[in-house]
GROMACS .gro file of C-alpha atoms in nm:
model
  143
    1MET     CA    1  -0.409   0.073   1.736
    2ASN     CA    2  -0.618  -0.234   1.675
    3SER     CA    3  -0.543  -0.355   1.324
    4GLU     CA    4  -0.849  -0.577   1.289
    5LEU     CA    5  -1.058  -0.502   0.984
    6PRO     CA    6  -1.423  -0.404   1.028
    7ASP     CA    7  -1.680  -0.685   1.023
    8GLY     CA    8  -1.738  -0.816   0.675
    9TYR     CA    9  -1.379  -0.772   0.554
   10GLU     CA   10  -1.066  -0.984   0.561
   11LEU     CA   11  -0.704  -0.937   0.458
   12SER     CA   12  -0.480  -1.170   0.264
   13THR     CA   13  -0.120  -1.162   0.145
   14ASP     CA   14  -0.184  -1.440  -0.108
   15PRO     CA   15  -0.087  -1.292  -0.447
   16ALA     CA   16  -0.302  -1.551  -0.627
   17ARG     CA   17  -0.609  -1.398  -0.466
   18LEU     CA   18  -0.547  -1.048  -0.606
   19ASP     CA   19  -0.784  -0.922  -0.873
   20ALA     CA   20  -0.496  -0.796  -1.088
   21GLU     CA   21  -0.721  -0.633  -1.348
   22LEU     CA   22  -0.920  -0.445  -1.085
   23VAL     CA   23  -0.611  -0.328  -0.895
   24HIS     CA   24  -0.450  -0.211  -1.218
   25ARG     CA   25  -0.766  -0.020  -1.310
   26TRP     CA   26  -0.784   0.144  -0.963
   27LEU     CA   27  -0.424   0.257  -0.978
   28SER     CA   28  -0.386   0.348  -1.345
   29GLN     CA   29  -0.717   0.533  -1.368
   30ASP     CA   30  -0.789   0.671  -1.020
   31ALA     CA   31  -0.465   0.705  -0.822
   32TYR     CA   32  -0.275   1.029  -0.887
   33TRP     CA   33   0.064   0.861  -0.836
   34ALA     CA   34   0.003   0.581  -1.088
   35LEU     CA   35  -0.216   0.735  -1.358
   36GLY     CA   36  -0.143   0.573  -1.691
   37ARG     CA   37   0.074   0.294  -1.545
   38SER     CA   38   0.084   0.014  -1.801
   39ARG     CA   39  -0.051  -0.328  -1.713
   40GLU     CA   40   0.290  -0.483  -1.787
   41LYS     CA   41   0.463  -0.246  -1.545
   42HIS     CA   42   0.191  -0.303  -1.284
   43ASP     CA   43   0.220  -0.682  -1.310
   44ARG     CA   44   0.600  -0.662  -1.277
   45ALA     CA   45   0.569  -0.443  -0.966
   46VAL     CA   46   0.319  -0.684  -0.808
   47ALA     CA   47   0.538  -0.986  -0.887
   48HIS     CA   48   0.837  -0.834  -0.705
   49SER     CA   49   0.652  -0.700  -0.400
   50LEU     CA   50   0.475  -0.811  -0.086
   51ASN     CA   51   0.104  -0.758  -0.159
   52PHE     CA   52  -0.190  -0.704   0.075
   53GLY     CA   53  -0.550  -0.739  -0.040
   54VAL     CA   54  -0.866  -0.646   0.150
   55TYR     CA   55  -1.170  -0.855   0.059
   56ASP     CA   56  -1.543  -0.854   0.127
   57THR     CA   57  -1.607  -1.177   0.321
   58VAL     CA   58  -1.950  -1.231   0.165
   59SER     CA   59  -1.885  -1.164  -0.204
   60GLY     CA   60  -1.509  -1.224  -0.205
   61ALA     CA   61  -1.468  -0.902  -0.405
   62GLN     CA   62  -1.149  -0.709  -0.351
   63ALA     CA   63  -1.204  -0.379  -0.166
   64GLY     CA   64  -0.847  -0.258  -0.111
   65TYR     CA   65  -0.482  -0.306  -0.189
   66ALA     CA   66  -0.136  -0.216  -0.063
   67ARG     CA   67   0.209  -0.315  -0.180
   68VAL     CA   68   0.545  -0.319  -0.002
   69VAL     CA   69   0.887  -0.324  -0.166
   70THR     CA   70   1.134  -0.457   0.089
   71ASP     CA   71   1.448  -0.657   0.160
   72LEU     CA   72   1.284  -0.782   0.485
   73ALA     CA   73   1.602  -0.688   0.670
   74THR     CA   74   1.656  -0.312   0.679
   75PHE     CA   75   1.413  -0.118   0.461
   76ALA     CA   76   1.063  -0.114   0.316
   77TRP     CA   77   0.866   0.118   0.090
   78LEU     CA   78   0.489   0.117   0.138
   79CYS     CA   79   0.313   0.212  -0.182
   80ASP     CA   80   0.001   0.177  -0.395
   81VAL     CA   81  -0.234   0.192  -0.096
   82TYR     CA   82  -0.585   0.210  -0.238
   83ILE     CA   83  -0.936   0.151  -0.107
   84ASP     CA   84  -1.221   0.111  -0.353
   85ARG     CA   85  -1.433   0.426  -0.363
   86ALA     CA   86  -1.746   0.227  -0.267
   87ALA     CA   87  -1.574   0.095   0.048
   88ARG     CA   88  -1.423   0.420   0.174
   89GLY     CA   89  -1.525   0.574   0.506
   90LYS     CA   90  -1.523   0.244   0.696
   91GLY     CA   91  -1.169   0.266   0.834
   92LEU     CA   92  -1.031   0.014   0.585
   93GLY     CA   93  -0.738   0.234   0.476
   94THR     CA   94  -0.616   0.301   0.828
   95THR     CA   95  -0.659  -0.063   0.926
   96LEU     CA   96  -0.482  -0.182   0.610
   97VAL     CA   97  -0.183   0.041   0.683
   98ALA     CA   98  -0.177  -0.073   1.049
   99THR     CA   99  -0.186  -0.436   0.935
  100VAL     CA  100   0.106  -0.378   0.698
  101ARG     CA  101   0.298  -0.212   0.986
  102ASP     CA  102   0.225  -0.507   1.215
  103HIS     CA  103   0.317  -0.760   0.945
  104LEU     CA  104   0.658  -0.595   0.897
  105ALA     CA  105   0.731  -0.546   1.271
  106PRO     CA  106   0.894  -0.889   1.333
  107TYR     CA  107   1.160  -0.814   1.070
  108GLY     CA  108   1.303  -0.524   1.274
  109LEU     CA  109   1.329  -0.296   0.972
  110ARG     CA  110   1.514   0.028   1.037
  111ARG     CA  111   1.288   0.229   0.805
  112VAL     CA  112   0.948   0.190   0.644
  113MET     CA  113   0.888   0.483   0.413
  114LEU     CA  114   0.603   0.610   0.202
  115ALA     CA  115   0.502   0.917   0.008
  116THR     CA  116   0.160   1.081   0.005
  117ALA     CA  117   0.016   1.404  -0.123
  118ASP     CA  118  -0.311   1.394   0.066
  119ALA     CA  119  -0.342   1.110   0.319
  120HIS     CA  120  -0.103   1.223   0.592
  121ALA     CA  121  -0.372   1.185   0.860
  122VAL     CA  122  -0.434   0.821   0.769
  123TYR     CA  123  -0.067   0.732   0.807
  124ALA     CA  124  -0.015   0.947   1.118
  125LYS     CA  125  -0.285   0.743   1.297
  126VAL     CA  126  -0.059   0.437   1.279
  127GLY     CA  127   0.269   0.609   1.367
  128TYR     CA  128   0.413   0.753   1.046
  129GLU     CA  129   0.577   1.095   1.078
  130PRO     CA  130   0.719   1.347   0.831
  131LEU     CA  131   1.093   1.318   0.771
  132ALA     CA  132   1.283   1.507   1.039
  133ASP     CA  133   1.593   1.570   0.828
  134ARG     CA  134   1.492   1.588   0.465
  135GLU     CA  135   1.835   1.724   0.368
  136LYS     CA  136   1.980   1.371   0.409
  137TRP     CA  137   1.750   1.220   0.148
  138MET     CA  138   1.810   1.229  -0.224
  139LEU     CA  139   1.613   1.106  -0.522
  140PHE     CA  140   1.707   0.973  -0.863
  141GLY     CA  141   1.414   0.992  -1.105
  142GLU     CA  142   1.089   1.184  -1.111
  143GLN     CA  143   1.008   1.436  -0.840
   0.00000   0.00000   0.00000
């Protein structure tokens, strides 16, 4: 899969470029997995993660976001993947996830995991698969 963004968009991992207020609003008000997340909790998560922003090359406005929690040695958790509603349908989500995959590839991680209720097809396009042996996995916290 080609992980180049469509014309008119660019990706950056520079955390200083993130529109923190916008990303918090997207997630806390429009993302089922983060509804009601406080700004303090959001800022702490961003500060301790690898962040990916998608930006309109003309206006500079942020159009998407993804975050990865990782040790850069064995494991990563891809989370908070979000594309602005006005920018959806252009392939940005799939390309963002492919770019994250490609960015992590040199580290030789054993596992890159994620959870989704409704975007399985997006992640499958770039190689994610359902867990083969769910009985091995356990969770502490909310289901």
